[in-house]
Amino acid sequence: MAVLEVKDLHVAVEGKRILKGVSLAIRSGEIAALMGPNGSGKSTLFQTIAGNPRYEVVEGDILLDGVSIRGMAPEERFARGLFVGFQSPIAVPEVRFAFLIQAMLNKKAGKKLGDANPRIGEVYKLADELGLRRDVFNRGTGAGFSGGEFKRAEVLLALMVRPSVAVLDEPDSGLDVDGMAAISKALARLVEGGAGVLISTHYARILRFLEPDRVYVMFDGKLVLEGGPEIARKVEESGYERIFKESGVI
Ligand SMILES: Nc1ncnc2c1ncn2[C@@H]1O[C@H](COP(=O)(O)OP(=O)(O)OP(=O)(O)O)[C@@H](O)[C@H]1O
Ligand SMILES: [Mg+2]
């Protein structure tokens, strides 16, 4: 069953129509990749899925486990199993990263788990696997995190939360080669655990570590191509312009 369904989504930001009818479905245990040139609307889709109120859904719907989340606050979407990672994560330096993790686990569980939460020990193991220094937990969230540390911290959060669907906007941006391998492995683990995962990326490189079930290509607020991993390879080899011309998109 599809955990996330985006149906004919039209979205405006400050009165300007950015998404012009996007439909896609992410099923449990699947990973899909969203590609597309700069400014094609990928982040707009992620922000809208997250429930950012600046992104107005003009038409269409978003379903999570068959239920429309269109009118729901971001926290409610999260509590229902959605995790969104942003292209430029927002630092909250006044909140210790360890506290944020605990608060998110509490929110997901719908109750205060307390210090006896046995999963707390997991964060150290995950940090080691993701190549994150353990001192990040005692720092403010994002406080002085490098770009790559921020991305790794976000994936760590996703693994802790165990969402039914994780959508991550460019989780590979700014990562070194070891980071790329580490987060690919982590995302594969999420998928093996039954989550549906959607990532956006500019590079076929991450898709070599993480074979996607489907690749979507967005252009000018619409999905213009859909297929298997071969699309990502073609994008890297030929570039968007050539592919779009060949396939009659432009
Ligand atoms: N507040 C706004 N006012 C006007 N245009 C906006 C606004 N916010 C976003 N846009 C436009 O929407 C389009 C889509 O932007 P979006 O960030 O979704 O693209 P993207 O595919 O994520 O690009 P990138 O690969 O560079 O991250 C861009 O042309 C952008 O300038
Ligand atoms: Mg973007």
Coordinates of C-alpha atoms and ligand atoms in Angstrom, one line a residue:
M1 CA 0.0 0.0 0.0
A2 CA 1.2 3.5 -0.7
V3 CA 2.2 5.3 2.4
L4 CA 2.4 8.7 0.8
E5 CA 0.3 9.8 -2.2
V6 CA 0.6 13.1 -3.8
K7 CA -2.4 13.8 -6.0
D8 CA -2.5 16.4 -8.7
L9 CA -0.8 18.9 -6.4
H10 CA -0.9 22.6 -7.4
V11 CA 1.0 24.9 -5.0
A12 CA 1.5 28.6 -4.8
V13 CA 4.0 30.6 -2.9
E14 CA 3.2 34.3 -2.2
G15 CA 0.6 34.1 -5.0
K16 CA 2.9 32.6 -7.5
R17 CA 2.0 29.1 -8.9
I18 CA 5.1 26.9 -8.5
L19 CA 3.7 23.3 -8.6
K20 CA 1.4 22.7 -11.5
G21 CA -0.1 19.2 -11.0
V22 CA 2.3 16.8 -9.3
S23 CA 1.2 13.2 -8.7
L24 CA 3.4 10.5 -7.2
A25 CA 3.1 7.6 -4.7
I26 CA 5.7 6.2 -2.3
R27 CA 5.0 2.7 -1.0
S28 CA 6.2 1.0 2.1
G29 CA 9.7 -0.5 1.7
E30 CA 10.4 1.5 -1.5
I31 CA 12.8 4.3 -2.2
A32 CA 12.2 6.9 -4.9
A33 CA 14.4 9.7 -6.1
L34 CA 13.3 13.1 -7.3
M35 CA 15.6 14.9 -9.7
G36 CA 15.2 18.0 -11.8
P37 CA 17.1 21.3 -12.6
N38 CA 17.5 24.1 -10.1
G39 CA 14.2 25.9 -9.6
S40 CA 12.1 23.1 -11.0
G41 CA 10.0 22.9 -7.7
K42 CA 11.6 20.0 -5.7
S43 CA 11.9 21.9 -2.5
T44 CA 8.5 23.4 -2.9
L45 CA 7.1 19.8 -3.0
F46 CA 9.0 18.9 0.2
Q47 CA 7.9 22.1 2.0
T48 CA 4.3 21.4 1.0
I49 CA 4.5 17.8 2.2
A50 CA 5.9 19.1 5.5
G51 CA 3.0 21.5 5.9
N52 CA 4.9 24.8 5.7
P53 CA 2.0 27.3 5.8
R54 CA 3.7 29.6 3.3
Y55 CA 3.1 27.0 0.7
E56 CA -0.6 27.2 -0.4
V57 CA -2.2 24.1 -1.8
V58 CA -4.4 25.5 -4.5
E59 CA -5.6 22.2 -5.8
G60 CA -5.0 18.5 -5.2
D61 CA -4.2 16.5 -2.0
I62 CA -1.6 14.7 0.0
L63 CA -2.5 11.4 1.6
L64 CA -0.6 9.7 4.4
D65 CA -1.7 6.1 4.9
G66 CA -4.8 6.9 3.0
V67 CA -5.7 9.9 5.1
S68 CA -5.6 13.5 3.8
I69 CA -3.0 15.6 5.6
R70 CA -3.7 18.7 3.6
G71 CA -5.3 20.6 6.5
M72 CA -3.0 19.2 9.2
A73 CA -0.3 21.1 11.2
P74 CA 3.3 19.9 10.6
E75 CA 3.4 18.3 14.2
E76 CA 0.3 16.2 13.4
R77 CA 1.8 15.0 10.2
F78 CA 5.0 14.1 12.1
A79 CA 3.0 12.3 14.8
R80 CA 1.3 10.2 12.1
G81 CA 4.6 8.9 10.8
L82 CA 5.9 11.5 8.4
F83 CA 9.5 12.7 8.6
V84 CA 10.7 15.6 6.4
G85 CA 14.4 16.6 6.0
F86 CA 15.0 20.0 4.5
Q87 CA 17.6 21.1 1.9
S88 CA 18.8 23.8 4.3
P89 CA 18.0 22.5 7.8
I90 CA 17.1 25.2 10.3
A91 CA 19.4 25.6 13.3
V92 CA 17.7 25.8 16.7
P93 CA 20.8 26.6 18.8
E94 CA 18.8 27.2 22.0
V95 CA 17.7 23.6 22.0
R96 CA 20.2 20.9 22.8
F97 CA 20.3 18.3 20.1
A98 CA 19.8 15.5 22.7
F99 CA 16.7 17.3 23.9
L100 CA 15.4 17.7 20.5
I101 CA 15.7 14.0 19.8
Q102 CA 13.9 13.1 23.0
A103 CA 11.2 15.7 22.3
M104 CA 10.6 14.1 18.9
L105 CA 10.5 10.6 20.3
N106 CA 8.0 11.8 22.9
K107 CA 5.9 13.4 20.2
K108 CA 5.9 10.3 18.0
A109 CA 5.0 8.1 21.0
G110 CA 2.3 10.5 22.1
K111 CA 3.7 10.4 25.7
K112 CA 6.7 11.3 27.7
L113 CA 9.1 8.4 27.5
G114 CA 11.4 9.6 30.3
D115 CA 15.1 8.8 31.0
A116 CA 14.5 5.1 31.1
N117 CA 13.8 5.1 27.3
P118 CA 15.9 2.1 26.2
R119 CA 16.3 3.6 22.7
I120 CA 18.4 6.4 24.0
G121 CA 21.5 4.2 23.9
E122 CA 20.9 3.8 20.1
V123 CA 21.8 7.3 19.3
Y124 CA 25.5 6.8 20.1
K125 CA 25.6 3.7 17.9
L126 CA 23.9 5.6 15.1
A127 CA 26.2 8.6 15.5
D128 CA 29.2 6.3 15.2
E129 CA 27.8 4.6 12.1
L130 CA 27.0 8.0 10.5
G131 CA 30.4 9.4 11.4
L132 CA 29.0 12.1 13.7
R133 CA 31.0 13.1 16.7
R134 CA 29.3 12.3 19.9
D135 CA 29.7 15.8 21.2
V136 CA 26.9 17.0 18.9
F137 CA 24.3 15.8 21.3
N138 CA 25.4 18.3 24.0
R139 CA 25.4 21.2 21.5
G140 CA 22.6 23.4 20.4
T141 CA 20.8 21.9 17.4
G142 CA 22.8 23.0 14.4
A143 CA 25.0 25.2 16.5
G144 CA 28.2 25.4 14.5
F145 CA 27.3 22.1 12.7
S146 CA 29.1 21.9 9.4
G147 CA 27.0 21.4 6.4
G148 CA 27.8 17.6 6.3
E149 CA 27.2 17.2 10.0
F150 CA 23.8 18.8 9.7
K151 CA 22.8 16.3 7.0
R152 CA 24.1 13.4 9.0
A153 CA 22.3 14.7 12.1
E154 CA 19.0 14.8 10.1
V155 CA 19.4 11.2 9.0
L156 CA 20.2 10.2 12.5
L157 CA 16.9 11.8 13.6
A158 CA 15.0 10.0 10.9
L159 CA 16.4 6.7 12.0
M160 CA 15.6 7.3 15.7
V161 CA 12.0 8.4 14.9
R162 CA 11.3 5.4 12.6
P163 CA 8.8 7.1 10.4
S164 CA 6.5 5.3 8.0
V165 CA 7.5 7.7 5.3
A166 CA 10.7 9.8 5.2
V167 CA 11.1 12.5 2.5
L168 CA 14.5 14.1 2.4
D169 CA 15.5 17.1 0.3
E170 CA 19.0 16.6 -1.0
P171 CA 20.3 14.5 1.9
D172 CA 23.6 14.1 0.0
S173 CA 24.4 17.8 -0.6
G174 CA 27.7 18.8 0.9
L175 CA 28.6 15.3 2.0
D176 CA 32.0 13.8 1.6
V177 CA 32.3 10.4 0.0
D178 CA 32.3 8.5 3.3
G179 CA 29.3 10.6 4.4
M180 CA 27.5 9.7 1.2
A181 CA 28.1 5.9 1.8
A182 CA 27.1 6.2 5.5
I183 CA 23.8 8.0 4.9
S184 CA 23.0 5.7 1.9
K185 CA 23.4 2.7 4.2
A186 CA 21.2 4.4 6.9
L187 CA 18.5 5.2 4.4
A188 CA 18.6 1.6 3.1
R189 CA 18.1 0.5 6.7
L190 CA 15.0 2.7 6.9
V191 CA 13.6 1.2 3.8
E192 CA 14.4 -2.4 5.0
G193 CA 12.4 -1.5 8.2
G194 CA 9.4 -0.9 6.0
A195 CA 9.5 2.9 5.5
G196 CA 8.8 4.5 2.2
V197 CA 11.5 7.0 1.3
L198 CA 11.6 9.9 -1.2
I199 CA 14.9 11.8 -1.6
S200 CA 15.7 14.6 -4.0
T201 CA 19.2 14.7 -5.4
H202 CA 21.2 16.3 -8.1
Y203 CA 23.7 13.5 -8.3
A204 CA 23.4 9.9 -9.6
R205 CA 26.3 9.2 -7.3
I206 CA 24.1 8.5 -4.2
L207 CA 21.9 6.4 -6.3
R208 CA 24.9 4.1 -6.9
F209 CA 25.0 3.3 -3.2
L210 CA 21.2 3.3 -3.0
E211 CA 19.4 1.7 -5.9
P212 CA 16.0 3.6 -6.2
D213 CA 12.9 1.8 -7.2
R214 CA 11.8 4.8 -9.2
V215 CA 13.3 8.0 -10.4
Y216 CA 11.1 11.1 -11.1
V217 CA 12.3 14.1 -13.0
M218 CA 10.6 17.5 -12.3
F219 CA 10.6 20.5 -14.6
D220 CA 8.7 23.7 -14.3
G221 CA 6.5 22.4 -11.5
K222 CA 5.6 19.2 -13.2
L223 CA 6.9 15.6 -13.2
V224 CA 8.0 15.2 -16.8
L225 CA 9.8 11.8 -16.7
E226 CA 9.5 8.7 -14.6
G227 CA 11.4 5.5 -14.7
G228 CA 14.1 3.3 -13.2
P229 CA 17.7 4.1 -12.1
E230 CA 18.7 4.4 -15.8
I231 CA 17.1 7.9 -15.8
A232 CA 19.5 9.1 -13.2
R233 CA 22.5 7.8 -15.2
K234 CA 21.2 9.4 -18.3
V235 CA 20.8 12.8 -16.5
E236 CA 24.4 12.6 -15.4
E237 CA 25.6 11.7 -18.8
S238 CA 23.6 14.0 -21.0
G239 CA 22.2 16.8 -18.8
Y240 CA 18.6 17.9 -18.6
E241 CA 18.4 20.1 -21.6
R242 CA 19.3 17.3 -24.0
I243 CA 17.0 14.7 -22.3
F244 CA 14.2 17.2 -22.3
K245 CA 14.7 18.0 -26.0
E246 CA 14.9 14.3 -26.9
S247 CA 11.8 13.4 -25.0
G248 CA 9.8 16.4 -26.3
V249 CA 9.5 18.1 -22.9
I250 CA 10.9 21.3 -24.3
Ligands
LIG1 N1 8.5 33.2 -2.3 C1 8.7 33.0 -3.6 N2 8.4 33.9 -4.5 C2 8.6 33.7 -5.8 N3 9.1 32.6 -6.3 C3 9.5 31.6 -5.5 C4 9.3 31.8 -4.1 N4 9.7 30.6 -3.5 C5 10.1 29.8 -4.5 N5 10.0 30.4 -5.7 C6 10.4 29.9 -7.0 O1 9.9 28.6 -7.1 C7 10.7 27.8 -8.0 C8 11.0 26.5 -7.4 O2 11.9 26.6 -6.3 P1 12.4 25.3 -5.5 O3 13.2 25.8 -4.4 O4 11.2 24.4 -5.2 O5 13.3 24.6 -6.6 P2 14.2 23.3 -6.5 O6 13.8 22.4 -7.6 O7 14.2 22.8 -5.1 O8 15.6 23.9 -6.9 P3 17.1 23.5 -6.3 O9 17.6 22.3 -7.1 O10 17.9 24.8 -6.7 O11 17.1 23.3 -4.9 C9 12.0 28.7 -8.2 O12 11.9 29.3 -9.5 C10 11.9 29.7 -7.1 O13 12.5 30.9 -7.4
MG2 MG 15.7 22.6 -3.7

